[in-house]
Amino acid sequence: MALLQIAEPGLSAAPHEHRLAIGIDLGTTNSLVATVRSGETAVIEDEAGRALLPSVVRYMHGDSPEVGYEAQLRQSDDPHNTIVSVKRFMGRGLKDVPGAAATPYRFVDAPGMVRLETRAGVKSPVEVSSEILKVLRSRAEAALGGELTGAVITVPAYFDDAQRQATKDAARLAGLNVLRLLNEPTAAAIAYGLDNASEGTFCIYDLGGGTFDVSILRLRQGIFEVVATNGDSALGGDDFDERIARWATEQGKVAELQVTDARLLLSLARKAKETLTDNDSARITAALASGQELDLTLSAETFFELTADLIAKTLAPTRRALRDAGLGVEDIDGVVLVGGSTRMRHVRSAVGEFFEREPLTNLDPDKVVALGAAMQANLLAGNRKADDWLLLDVIPLSLGLETMGGLAEKVIPRNATIPVARAQDFTTFKDGQTAMSIHVVQGERELVSDCRSLARFELRGIPPMVAGAARIRVSFQVDADGLLSVSAMEQTSGVQATIEVKPSYGLSDDEIAGMLQDSYTNAQRDIESRNLREQRVDGLRLIEATQAALDQDGARLLSDVERISIERAMETLRVLLNQSDYGAIKRASESLNRATAKFAARRMDASIQSALSGKRLDALEA
Amino acid sequence: MAITLSENAAKRVQKFLDQRGKGIGLRLGVRTSGCSGMAYTLEFVDEAQPEDLAFESHGVTVLTDPKSLAFIDGTELDFVREGLNEGFKFNNPNVKNTCGCGESFNI
Ligand SMILES: Nc1ncnc2c1ncn2[C@@H]1O[C@H](COP(=O)(O)OP(=O)(O)OP(=O)(O)O)[C@@H](O)[C@H]1O
Ligand SMILES: [Mg+2]
């Protein structure tokens, strides 16, 4: 029997048509589901009253897998079949997963996305994630007493196309209707912005189990805008656990660590770490496979020393995000802490010191993201008036096209808010060109070879025209989930081609961070090589045009002496094009231009005369 | 003629109103639809309508329109928990049969 919830004025649903919507934080370490009931946003707990579901899946013989706490308990004694932190593998090839070698899994390198061999067969990260989502879905259905209308699922701001697509696929596999993917920090901002009616510029500092994300958001009259994002995909609470485990191994003079010992030590380390959040010391006792017994006491002070550099590592991306936003710490009106790891005292104090203010902590840091997602889901499902608030996200790295000479032309700049559509016109380079190949790239660098290739496709059937006459409009569209589609259309004939960009695997957070870093350090060199390439393209075009003119009218309009001097200037330029002095290329192009000035004038006169005599002008130009 | 809230329901409504940050009370209503004739509606109220009838129950203002009242007079609204699910339940003395779904009914 369905129980009723209080609706917004005028928004009561017809019976059996309740718009039950949920928000899911699909975390590396823990996942949660939340919903809005009678206007109240809350995390849905399991029968035992637990809000978190550890993102751990243990495959069994035949039966459906264990998910959550039970699976987590078996981590150390069944490491091959117990998948933890599967989020790291979403939409990634084996070579894109940092530290894959250190995990106990039996990887199968499949095209596009890595797969894991378990006793229940080979599983893709999408399937593993869908097991987690299935549990959250049935938890929500039990709590809401009906079928779900849809879900908002959060992803790290840095997730690329392939990772977002994989997340969507996992949700579909779990029988969820995805209303939208939402960036985690944006979800956190929603949770805080609405509950506290805050306005201003905020920094969202999210240190979870395995990832660090930092975002600068602007909230104005209920409108959220993400102005910059940055982070580190391989930094989180797990690293703090590892430090403690390593310390324990050294302190206990453990000679040889079995796989099961390593897992055991890590989970004991995590317990000790969490204990140190509210206590000044933690005891670690363990019986290792070798029979050795460990009994150690870790003080908070030692722990802080062991991990101080990890906290410092979060401040570098934080600085970069501020710089991208063109802001200083004094411009930040509030700092929001997200992620279980921001419970640690030394993290809080370091962040507070950096921003010279106390961070906001009044919402539970590990629930914030799910709460915000639930609010967004409630809105998208139609349970609130849509104009209540608006939400904007950004593109992490510029999207563009390869143009002549291997240069990257940006179509949508980095940090543009999504959804977004931009178009740019291009033309043909050669006379009679009937096809154009379109190469979609992502990155900040000037040269295509330094950017990430996302997709290639061809626009065919362009009617033959003189070089530069075709008008090819290339449109980029990024939807609200951050997924890109590109289409190209020749304007005069209407021929078109479209591609949905689904790279087999995309950019990792590290790659994004690395590419951004590169774009700054290489800015000068990039400008020089852009100059060189542009001069080369111009020079080549000039030679081709001159040659075409010579072939056509040289004999008719030039004396031998004139022709030879033009050919000499062409030859000089041709030689210089193979060298890398762009100044020299520029000068040679200019002198070729001067050498052909008279010739060009005569051709012009001739074409006017023939136009007057009834010939078509464009027949001469061709 | 009256509509009442159980003490538990009143507490919940007050809490939800507080969290919402605005609203003058709760509206109970009936509309025709659903598998056996009529359906309940339950909404926050920001503005009372001229024809509204108002009741006070455990400190919460309950509004309804005269047409609806004919069907739900004497109703006590309760807040209950069933397993993981929780929400409001209409105890309506006028109802002859419900469709078993709790959302629609016949008189
Ligand atoms: N009281 C505590 N003190 C210190 N650390 C804690 C505490 N509670 C939880 N954590 C740590 O928080 C981390 C999990 O955080 P959270 O649940 O936010 O991660 P996640 O969202 O699943 O991961 P990610 O953001 O990387 O996807 C774990 O490393 C856990 O040990
Ligand atoms: Mg998280």
XYZ file of N, CA and C in Angstrom, chain A residues 263-385:
369
model
N 45.787 -6.918 2.310
C 44.392 -6.483 2.424
C 43.996 -6.256 3.880
N 44.424 -7.199 4.721
C 44.084 -7.117 6.141
C 44.667 -5.852 6.748
N 45.961 -5.618 6.458
C 46.624 -4.438 7.009
C 45.953 -3.158 6.537
N 45.544 -3.159 5.266
C 44.887 -1.957 4.737
C 43.568 -1.680 5.448
N 42.791 -2.743 5.705
C 41.509 -2.450 6.357
C 41.719 -2.078 7.826
N 42.759 -2.645 8.455
C 43.075 -2.222 9.830
C 43.581 -0.778 9.842
N 44.351 -0.446 8.814
C 44.883 0.910 8.712
C 43.744 1.907 8.578
N 42.743 1.546 7.758
C 41.616 2.454 7.585
C 40.880 2.665 8.906
N 40.698 1.549 9.641
C 40.027 1.666 10.942
C 40.801 2.598 11.854
N 42.126 2.401 11.879
C 42.971 3.227 12.745
C 42.843 4.697 12.345
N 42.879 4.952 11.039
C 42.763 6.318 10.529
C 41.461 6.963 10.985
N 40.363 6.212 10.837
C 39.064 6.773 11.205
C 38.975 6.986 12.713
N 39.621 6.081 13.485
C 39.662 6.253 14.934
C 40.376 7.551 15.299
N 41.453 7.852 14.557
C 42.266 9.029 14.892
C 41.546 10.347 14.613
N 40.425 10.283 13.893
C 39.648 11.500 13.668
C 39.062 12.022 14.985
N 38.698 11.089 15.884
C 38.106 11.512 17.161
C 38.954 11.150 18.374
N 40.100 10.499 18.127
C 40.935 10.075 19.258
C 42.390 10.431 19.002
N 43.193 10.403 20.058
C 44.586 10.798 19.889
C 45.521 9.634 19.596
N 45.006 8.400 19.739
C 45.833 7.272 19.336
C 44.946 6.097 18.925
N 45.524 5.188 18.147
C 44.770 4.023 17.687
C 45.667 2.805 17.757
N 45.076 1.673 18.162
C 45.852 0.451 18.283
C 45.608 -0.429 17.065
N 46.683 -1.025 16.571
C 46.563 -1.934 15.422
C 47.082 -3.302 15.839
N 46.186 -4.291 15.847
C 46.632 -5.649 16.161
C 46.231 -6.568 15.025
N 47.172 -7.457 14.637
C 46.890 -8.354 13.520
C 47.683 -9.637 13.640
N 47.056 -10.740 13.171
C 47.774 -12.012 13.071
C 48.029 -12.264 11.588
N 49.301 -12.265 11.180
C 49.645 -12.404 9.766
C 49.681 -13.871 9.346
N 49.676 -14.078 8.043
C 49.657 -15.438 7.500
C 50.849 -16.254 7.984
N 51.992 -15.578 8.186
C 53.205 -16.266 8.617
C 53.143 -16.682 10.082
N 52.096 -16.252 10.784
C 52.000 -16.545 12.203
C 52.468 -15.390 13.063
N 53.125 -14.397 12.429
C 53.604 -13.248 13.184
C 52.430 -12.435 13.715
N 52.572 -11.931 14.943
C 51.525 -11.106 15.547
C 51.985 -9.661 15.584
N 51.096 -8.754 15.153
C 51.411 -7.329 15.226
C 50.611 -6.706 16.357
N 51.249 -5.832 17.132
C 50.499 -5.054 18.126
C 51.163 -3.687 18.228
N 50.580 -2.700 17.579
C 51.201 -1.382 17.480
C 50.226 -0.304 17.922
N 50.778 0.820 18.366
C 49.934 1.961 18.687
C 50.389 3.153 17.853
N 49.444 3.747 17.121
C 49.751 4.883 16.259
C 49.160 6.144 16.883
N 50.009 7.146 17.080
C 49.497 8.397 17.641
C 49.018 9.298 16.515
N 48.082 10.185 16.841
C 47.557 11.125 15.842
C 48.702 11.959 15.278
N 49.608 12.339 16.159
C 50.726 13.179 15.733
C 51.571 12.481 14.660
N 51.914 11.206 14.922
C 52.694 10.450 13.937
C 51.927 10.327 12.632
N 50.630 10.042 12.757
C 49.793 9.912 11.563
C 49.802 11.198 10.738
N 49.684 12.332 11.423
C 49.680 13.613 10.713
C 51.002 13.818 9.983
N 52.100 13.430 10.641
C 53.415 13.585 10.003
C 53.544 12.672 8.782
N 53.067 11.422 8.953
C 53.181 10.441 7.861
C 52.448 10.884 6.604
N 51.411 11.723 6.789
C 50.526 12.012 5.662
C 50.471 13.496 5.273
N 51.345 14.293 5.877
C 51.308 15.740 5.607
C 51.483 16.034 4.124
N 52.368 15.259 3.458
C 52.616 15.545 2.038
C 51.407 15.227 1.164
N 50.570 14.266 1.613
C 49.366 13.952 0.826
C 48.422 15.148 0.820
N 48.347 15.811 1.968
C 47.474 16.986 2.038
C 48.045 18.110 1.178
N 49.376 18.248 1.225
C 50.017 19.262 0.381
C 49.697 18.998 -1.085
N 49.619 17.703 -1.444
C 49.329 17.346 -2.837
C 47.936 17.781 -3.288
N 47.026 17.987 -2.338
C 45.691 18.447 -2.736
C 45.681 19.957 -2.977
N 46.663 20.637 -2.414
C 46.626 22.096 -2.517
C 47.118 22.598 -3.873
N 47.939 21.776 -4.575
C 48.418 22.196 -5.894
C 47.256 22.322 -6.892
N 46.418 21.267 -7.054
C 45.251 21.436 -7.939
C 44.314 22.549 -7.457
N 44.247 22.752 -6.159
C 43.394 23.814 -5.631
C 43.887 25.173 -6.123
N 45.207 25.333 -6.074
C 45.792 26.586 -6.588
C 45.500 26.745 -8.079
N 45.646 25.636 -8.820
C 45.406 25.716 -10.269
C 43.957 26.102 -10.571
N 43.021 25.539 -9.802
C 41.604 25.866 -10.025
C 41.367 27.352 -9.771
N 41.958 27.857 -8.715
C 41.810 29.282 -8.410
C 42.370 30.125 -9.547
N 43.548 29.696 -10.040
C 44.180 30.455 -11.105
C 43.323 30.430 -12.379
N 42.791 29.250 -12.698
C 41.909 29.150 -13.867
C 40.709 30.081 -13.746
N 40.207 30.195 -12.532
C 39.025 31.030 -12.319
C 39.416 32.503 -12.218
N 40.714 32.758 -12.195
C 41.190 34.129 -12.059
C 40.870 34.715 -10.690
N 40.926 33.859 -9.671
C 40.545 34.298 -8.331
C 41.659 34.046 -7.329
N 41.651 34.790 -6.258
C 42.542 34.535 -5.145
C 41.734 34.003 -3.979
N 42.419 33.493 -2.945
C 41.676 32.928 -1.813
C 40.754 33.963 -1.187
N 41.136 35.248 -1.306
C 40.306 36.287 -0.697
C 38.960 36.454 -1.420
N 38.866 35.934 -2.657
C 37.606 36.048 -3.405
C 36.620 34.941 -3.045
N 37.087 33.951 -2.313
C 36.230 32.804 -1.992
C 35.400 33.118 -0.747
N 34.079 32.997 -0.908
C 33.191 33.333 0.201
C 32.915 32.152 1.113
N 33.235 30.957 0.642
C 32.987 29.797 1.484
C 33.655 28.572 0.902
N 34.072 27.678 1.780
C 34.710 26.450 1.339
C 33.852 25.294 1.842
N 33.449 24.412 0.923
C 32.595 23.296 1.286
C 33.440 22.026 1.308
N 33.373 21.283 2.383
C 34.112 20.030 2.459
C 33.195 18.867 2.091
N 33.685 18.047 1.175
C 32.936 16.891 0.693
C 33.852 15.674 0.760
N 33.262 14.488 0.968
C 34.048 13.258 0.982
C 34.450 12.875 2.393
N 34.382 11.578 2.656
C 34.655 11.071 3.996
C 36.017 11.490 4.538
N 36.987 11.652 3.619
C 38.341 11.964 4.080
C 38.477 13.378 4.632
N 37.494 14.233 4.348
C 37.579 15.588 4.916
C 37.143 15.593 6.384
N 36.838 14.393 6.922
C 36.599 14.329 8.362
C 37.919 14.421 9.129
N 39.009 14.079 8.487
C 40.306 14.062 9.176
C 40.659 15.472 9.646
N 41.112 15.549 10.892
C 41.346 16.857 11.511
C 42.403 17.659 10.783
N 43.495 16.980 10.358
C 44.557 17.761 9.725
C 44.185 18.212 8.315
N 43.242 17.500 7.684
C 42.748 17.980 6.386
C 41.950 19.268 6.604
N 41.047 19.223 7.580
C 40.231 20.404 7.870
C 41.083 21.613 8.198
N 42.095 21.395 9.040
C 42.877 22.564 9.444
C 43.737 23.077 8.291
N 44.255 22.146 7.455
C 45.079 22.594 6.324
C 44.239 23.389 5.326
N 43.019 22.919 5.064
C 42.145 23.628 4.127
C 41.754 24.990 4.715
N 41.461 24.985 6.004
C 41.106 26.235 6.675
C 42.240 27.252 6.612
N 43.462 26.754 6.814
C 44.623 27.645 6.769
C 44.828 28.199 5.360
N 44.712 27.304 4.363
C 44.927 27.716 2.979
C 43.961 28.830 2.587
N 42.691 28.663 2.935
C 41.681 29.648 2.525
C 41.496 30.762 3.559
N 42.203 30.647 4.665
C 42.104 31.637 5.737
C 40.667 31.787 6.219
N 39.951 30.673 6.287
C 38.594 30.688 6.831
C 38.184 29.260 7.215
N 37.202 29.171 8.128
C 36.689 27.868 8.535
C 35.856 27.268 7.408
N 36.147 26.031 6.983
C 35.301 25.427 5.943
C 33.905 25.095 6.473
N 32.922 25.037 5.549
C 31.553 24.654 5.899
C 31.491 23.139 6.072
N 30.929 22.737 7.178
C 30.876 21.296 7.436
C 29.523 20.888 8.000
N 28.501 21.759 7.900
C 27.258 21.414 8.594
C 26.475 20.272 7.961
N 26.780 19.901 6.715
C 26.180 18.685 6.160
C 27.215 17.570 6.265
N 26.735 16.330 6.334
C 27.630 15.181 6.425
C 28.487 15.093 5.164
N 29.821 15.142 5.272
C 30.612 15.230 4.034
C 30.451 14.029 3.112
N 30.118 12.853 3.651
C 29.951 11.737 2.715
C 28.522 11.588 2.198
N 27.604 12.461 2.647
C 26.230 12.381 2.136
C 25.886 13.538 1.207
N 26.663 14.602 1.275
C 26.354 15.835 0.552
C 26.035 15.602 -0.924
N 26.867 14.806 -1.589
C 26.728 14.601 -3.028
C 25.397 13.899 -3.344
N 25.087 12.863 -2.577
C 23.835 12.134 -2.820
C 22.631 13.038 -2.557
N 22.714 13.870 -1.540
C 21.600 14.770 -1.222
C 21.344 15.744 -2.368
N 22.426 16.313 -2.890
C 22.287 17.247 -4.012
C 21.721 16.560 -5.243
N 22.184 15.325 -5.484
C 21.688 14.562 -6.637
C 20.192 14.305 -6.493
N 19.746 14.006 -5.269
C 18.326 13.742 -5.033
C 17.498 15.000 -5.310
N 18.026 16.160 -4.914
C 17.295 17.407 -5.164
C 17.158 17.654 -6.668
N 18.249 17.399 -7.371
C 18.223 17.581 -8.823
C 17.240 16.605 -9.465
N 17.230 15.350 -8.993
C 16.324 14.330 -9.527
C 14.878 14.736 -9.279
N 14.616 15.243 -8.100
C 13.269 15.668 -7.739
C 12.785 16.769 -8.685
N 13.705 17.660 -9.020
C 13.381 18.754 -9.939
C 13.128 18.227 -11.348
N 14.031 17.363 -11.810
C 13.921 16.852 -13.182
C 12.693 15.965 -13.366
N 12.266 15.304 -12.285
C 11.107 14.422 -12.385
C 9.814 15.230 -12.414
N 9.923 16.526 -12.213
C 8.742 17.378 -12.320
C 8.035 17.627 -11.006
N 8.743 17.401 -9.893
C 8.116 17.617 -8.598
C 8.304 19.037 -8.063
N 9.012 19.836 -8.822
C 9.165 21.234 -8.416
C 8.969 22.094 -9.636
N 8.694 23.350 -9.401
C 8.563 24.234 -10.553
C 9.940 24.403 -11.165
